[in-house]
CSV table of C-alpha atoms in Angstrom, one decimal:
chain,number,residue,atom,x,y,z
A,543,MET,CA,-0.2,-0.1,0.0
A,544,MET,CA,2.8,2.4,1.2
A,545,GLU,CA,4.7,1.5,-2.3
A,546,GLN,CA,1.7,2.5,-4.4
A,547,LYS,CA,0.9,5.5,-2.6
A,548,LYS,CA,4.6,6.6,-3.3
A,549,TRP,CA,4.3,5.9,-6.9
A,550,GLU,CA,0.9,7.7,-6.9
A,551,VAL,CA,2.3,10.7,-5.3
A,552,ALA,CA,5.2,10.7,-7.9
A,553,LYS,CA,2.7,10.4,-10.7
A,554,GLU,CA,0.9,13.7,-9.6
A,555,LYS,CA,4.2,15.5,-9.4
A,556,PHE,CA,5.1,14.7,-13.1
A,557,GLU,CA,1.6,15.2,-14.3
A,558,GLU,CA,2.0,18.7,-12.7
A,559,VAL,CA,5.2,19.3,-14.6
A,560,LEU,CA,3.6,18.4,-17.9
A,561,ASN,CA,0.7,20.7,-17.3
A,562,LEU,CA,3.1,23.5,-17.2
A,563,ASP,CA,5.5,22.0,-19.9
A,564,PRO,CA,3.6,19.5,-22.1
A,565,ASP,CA,6.6,18.8,-24.3
A,566,ASN,CA,9.2,17.9,-21.4
A,567,LYS,CA,10.6,14.6,-22.7
A,568,LEU,CA,12.2,13.7,-19.4
A,569,ALA,CA,9.0,14.1,-17.5
A,570,GLN,CA,7.2,12.1,-20.1
A,571,ASP,CA,9.5,9.4,-19.8
A,572,LYS,CA,9.3,9.3,-16.1
A,573,LEU,CA,5.6,9.3,-16.1
A,574,ARG,CA,5.4,6.4,-18.5
A,575,GLU,CA,7.9,4.4,-16.1
A,576,ILE,CA,5.7,5.4,-13.0
A,577,LEU,CA,2.5,4.1,-14.7
A,578,ARG,CA,4.3,0.9,-15.4
A,579,GLU,CA,5.1,0.4,-11.8
A,580,ILE,CA,1.7,1.3,-10.6
A,581,GLU,CA,0.2,-1.4,-12.9
A,582,LYS,CA,2.6,-3.9,-11.8
A,583,ILE,CA,1.7,-3.3,-8.2
A,584,LYS,CA,-2.2,-3.6,-9.0
A,585,LEU,CA,-1.3,-6.9,-11.1
A,586,ILE,CA,0.6,-8.3,-7.9
A,587,LYS,CA,-2.3,-7.6,-5.7
A,588,MET,CA,-4.6,-9.4,-8.3
A,589,LYS,CA,-2.4,-12.7,-8.4
A,590,ARG,CA,-1.3,-12.6,-4.9
A,591,ASN,CA,-1.2,-16.1,-3.7
A,592,TYR,CA,-3.1,-15.7,-0.5
A,593,PHE,CA,-5.5,-12.9,0.5
A,594,THR,CA,-7.9,-12.4,3.3
A,595,LEU,CA,-11.2,-11.4,2.7
A,596,GLY,CA,-12.5,-9.8,5.8
A,597,ILE,CA,-15.8,-8.0,6.4
A,598,LEU,CA,-18.6,-8.6,3.7
A,599,THR,CA,-21.8,-7.9,5.5
A,600,GLY,CA,-20.4,-8.0,9.1
A,601,VAL,CA,-17.7,-10.5,9.6
A,602,LEU,CA,-17.1,-13.0,6.8
A,603,GLY,CA,-14.1,-14.4,9.0
A,604,VAL,CA,-10.7,-15.3,7.6
A,605,LEU,CA,-11.2,-16.7,4.2
A,606,PRO,CA,-7.8,-17.5,2.4
A,607,LEU,CA,-8.4,-17.1,-1.2
A,608,ILE,CA,-6.1,-17.1,-4.2
A,609,GLY,CA,-5.6,-14.1,-6.4
A,610,ILE,CA,-8.9,-12.3,-5.9
A,611,GLU,CA,-10.4,-9.0,-6.8
A,612,ILE,CA,-13.7,-7.7,-5.8
A,613,TRP,CA,-16.0,-8.1,-8.8
A,614,GLU,CA,-18.0,-5.2,-10.0
A,615,GLY,CA,-19.6,-6.7,-12.8
A,616,LEU,CA,-18.0,-8.0,-16.2
A,617,GLN,CA,-18.6,-5.2,-18.5
A,618,HIS,CA,-20.1,-5.9,-22.0
A,619,ARG,CA,-17.2,-4.3,-23.8
A,620,GLY,CA,-13.6,-5.2,-24.9
A,621,ASN,CA,-12.3,-8.3,-26.6
A,622,GLN,CA,-14.8,-11.3,-26.8
A,623,LEU,CA,-11.7,-13.6,-26.3
A,624,ILE,CA,-11.0,-12.1,-23.0
A,625,ARG,CA,-14.5,-12.2,-21.9
A,626,GLU,CA,-14.4,-16.0,-22.7
A,627,ARG,CA,-11.7,-16.4,-20.0
A,628,PHE,CA,-14.5,-15.6,-17.4
A,629,SER,CA,-17.0,-18.1,-15.9
A,630,SER,CA,-19.6,-18.0,-13.3
A,631,GLY,CA,-21.2,-21.3,-14.4
A,632,ASP,CA,-21.8,-20.8,-18.1
A,633,LYS,CA,-18.8,-22.8,-19.3
A,634,ILE,CA,-16.4,-25.5,-18.1
A,635,LEU,CA,-12.9,-24.6,-17.7
A,636,PHE,CA,-11.6,-27.9,-16.4
A,637,ALA,CA,-12.7,-30.7,-18.8
A,638,ASN,CA,-11.9,-34.2,-17.6
A,639,ALA,CA,-10.4,-36.3,-20.6
A,640,ASN,CA,-10.9,-39.4,-18.8
A,641,LYS,CA,-14.7,-38.9,-18.0
A,642,GLU,CA,-16.9,-38.4,-21.0
A,643,ASN,CA,-20.1,-38.7,-18.9
A,644,TYR,CA,-18.6,-35.9,-16.4
A,645,ASN,CA,-18.2,-33.6,-19.6
A,646,ASP,CA,-21.4,-34.0,-20.9
A,647,GLU,CA,-23.4,-33.6,-17.6
A,648,PHE,CA,-21.3,-30.5,-17.0
A,649,SER,CA,-22.2,-29.3,-20.6
A,650,ARG,CA,-25.8,-29.7,-19.6
A,651,CYS,CA,-25.5,-27.8,-16.3
A,652,ASN,CA,-23.7,-24.9,-18.3
A,653,GLN,CA,-26.6,-24.9,-20.6
A,654,GLU,CA,-29.2,-24.5,-17.8
A,655,PHE,CA,-27.0,-21.6,-16.3
A,656,GLN,CA,-26.6,-19.9,-19.7
A,657,ASN,CA,-30.5,-20.1,-20.1
A,658,GLN,CA,-30.8,-18.5,-16.7
A,659,ASN,CA,-32.7,-21.7,-15.4
A,660,TYR,CA,-30.7,-21.3,-11.9
A,661,ASP,CA,-33.1,-23.8,-10.1
A,662,ALA,CA,-32.2,-26.5,-12.6
A,663,ALA,CA,-28.5,-25.3,-12.9
A,664,THR,CA,-28.4,-25.8,-9.0
A,665,ASP,CA,-29.8,-29.2,-9.1
A,666,CYS,CA,-27.6,-30.2,-12.0
A,667,PHE,CA,-24.2,-29.0,-10.4
A,668,GLN,CA,-25.2,-30.4,-7.0
A,669,GLU,CA,-25.4,-33.8,-8.6
A,670,LEU,CA,-21.9,-33.3,-10.1
A,671,VAL,CA,-20.9,-32.3,-6.5
A,672,LYS,CA,-22.0,-35.5,-5.1
A,673,ASP,CA,-20.3,-37.6,-7.6
A,674,ASN,CA,-17.1,-35.7,-8.1
A,675,ARG,CA,-16.2,-34.5,-4.6
A,676,ASN,CA,-12.5,-33.7,-5.4
A,677,GLU,CA,-13.4,-31.4,-8.2
A,678,PRO,CA,-13.9,-27.6,-7.1
A,679,GLU,CA,-15.4,-26.2,-10.2
A,680,PRO,CA,-18.9,-27.9,-9.9
A,681,LEU,CA,-19.0,-26.9,-6.2
A,682,ILE,CA,-18.3,-23.2,-7.1
A,683,TYR,CA,-20.9,-23.3,-9.9
A,684,TYR,CA,-23.4,-24.9,-7.5
A,685,ASN,CA,-23.0,-22.0,-5.2
A,686,ASN,CA,-23.2,-19.4,-8.1
A,687,SER,CA,-26.4,-20.9,-9.1
A,688,LEU,CA,-27.7,-20.8,-5.7
A,689,ALA,CA,-26.6,-17.2,-5.5
A,690,ARG,CA,-28.2,-16.1,-8.8
A,691,GLN,CA,-31.6,-17.6,-7.4
A,692,HIS,CA,-31.6,-15.1,-4.5
A,693,ASN,CA,-30.5,-12.2,-6.7
A,694,ASN,CA,-28.1,-9.3,-5.6
A,695,SER,CA,-25.1,-11.6,-4.9
A,696,ILE,CA,-21.8,-10.5,-3.9
A,697,LYS,CA,-19.4,-11.1,-6.8
A,698,ILE,CA,-15.6,-12.0,-6.4
A,699,ALA,CA,-13.3,-12.7,-9.2
A,700,VAL,CA,-10.8,-15.4,-8.7
A,701,ALA,CA,-7.5,-15.5,-11.1
A,702,VAL,CA,-6.1,-18.8,-11.9
A,703,PRO,CA,-3.9,-20.1,-14.8
A,704,ALA,CA,-6.6,-22.7,-15.7
A,705,ASP,CA,-5.3,-23.8,-19.3
A,706,ARG,CA,-1.7,-23.4,-18.3
A,707,ASN,CA,-1.4,-25.1,-14.9
A,708,PRO,CA,-4.7,-26.7,-14.3
A,709,LYS,CA,-3.4,-29.0,-11.3
A,710,ARG,CA,-2.2,-25.7,-9.5
A,711,SER,CA,-5.5,-24.1,-10.5
A,712,LYS,CA,-7.6,-26.7,-9.1
A,713,SER,CA,-5.5,-26.8,-5.8
A,714,MET,CA,-6.1,-22.9,-5.4
A,715,LEU,CA,-9.8,-23.5,-6.2
A,716,ARG,CA,-10.1,-26.3,-3.6
A,717,GLY,CA,-9.4,-23.7,-1.0
A,718,VAL,CA,-11.9,-21.2,-2.3
A,719,ALA,CA,-14.8,-23.8,-3.1
A,720,PRO,CA,-15.5,-24.9,0.5
A,721,ALA,CA,-15.2,-21.4,2.0
A,722,GLN,CA,-17.9,-20.0,-0.6
A,723,ASN,CA,-19.9,-23.0,0.4
A,724,GLU,CA,-19.7,-22.8,4.2
A,725,TYR,CA,-20.4,-18.9,3.8
A,726,ASN,CA,-23.4,-19.2,1.5
A,727,LYS,CA,-24.8,-21.9,3.7
A,728,LYS,CA,-24.7,-19.8,6.8
A,729,GLN,CA,-26.2,-16.8,4.9
A,730,LYS,CA,-28.8,-18.8,3.4
A,731,ASN,CA,-29.9,-19.9,6.9
A,732,SER,CA,-29.5,-16.6,8.5
A,733,PRO,CA,-32.8,-14.8,9.5
A,734,SER,CA,-31.4,-11.6,8.0
A,735,GLN,CA,-31.1,-13.4,4.7
A,736,ASN,CA,-27.9,-11.7,3.8
A,737,ARG,CA,-26.4,-11.7,0.3
A,738,LEU,CA,-24.9,-14.8,-1.2
A,739,LEU,CA,-21.4,-15.2,-2.6
A,740,GLU,CA,-20.6,-15.7,-6.3
A,741,ILE,CA,-17.2,-16.6,-7.4
A,742,VAL,CA,-16.2,-15.7,-10.9
A,743,ILE,CA,-13.5,-17.7,-12.3
A,744,ALA,CA,-10.8,-16.0,-14.5
A,745,ASN,CA,-8.3,-17.7,-16.6
A,746,ASP,CA,-5.3,-15.6,-16.6
A,747,SER,CA,-2.9,-18.2,-18.1
A,748,ASN,CA,-0.2,-17.0,-15.8
A,749,ASN,CA,0.5,-14.6,-18.8
A,750,ASP,CA,1.8,-11.1,-18.1
A,751,LYS,CA,0.1,-9.7,-21.3
A,752,ILE,CA,-3.2,-11.2,-20.5
A,753,SER,CA,-3.5,-10.3,-16.9
A,754,PRO,CA,-3.9,-6.6,-17.5
A,755,LYS,CA,-6.6,-7.0,-19.8
A,756,LEU,CA,-8.5,-9.2,-17.2
A,757,ALA,CA,-7.9,-6.5,-14.8
A,758,LYS,CA,-9.6,-4.0,-17.1
A,759,GLU,CA,-12.6,-6.2,-17.3
A,760,ILE,CA,-13.0,-6.6,-13.7
């Protein structure tokens, strides 16, 4: 936080210089360098291995998530290929080459989610969870479908290198999925009916060129 503040202050100073002298090449170069540093800090925050999500609607508790950013809604703009890297339940990111039935059933669940049949999607993903306890993706999408039924969910994006390192990505999500499930279970049974948690999985391919584009979409 302190490091970012330092660069932000420096950015303001050089912007002031350029306001007075727009053609100052030294100030232009320094400003570009500062903007690069600020962007690096933002990306480090996005991809940090562990992040503690504290208070959501009171105290959520200590929830160790991997590389998350508060989700403010995936905007309907930008590159379609970038948007394809996000999923709340509309697509599968970790197909199982050894389980054709799993992939087929997952596709059916995705279709229900795409069609906004969230009751059916919830039931469908729940069956996948029962038969595939070690797979975190169906559990996340089950909870997302549940959250969509209740409307006004709290959305959080989790960045993982899904296509480059699926084993590591699943390991990350195995920490996220049960935490989301436990939180939603408590919220669902709460008399105050607080908002449920929706996890949006973002595939960043562990690629420094892709990560900034994902960050802009979040």
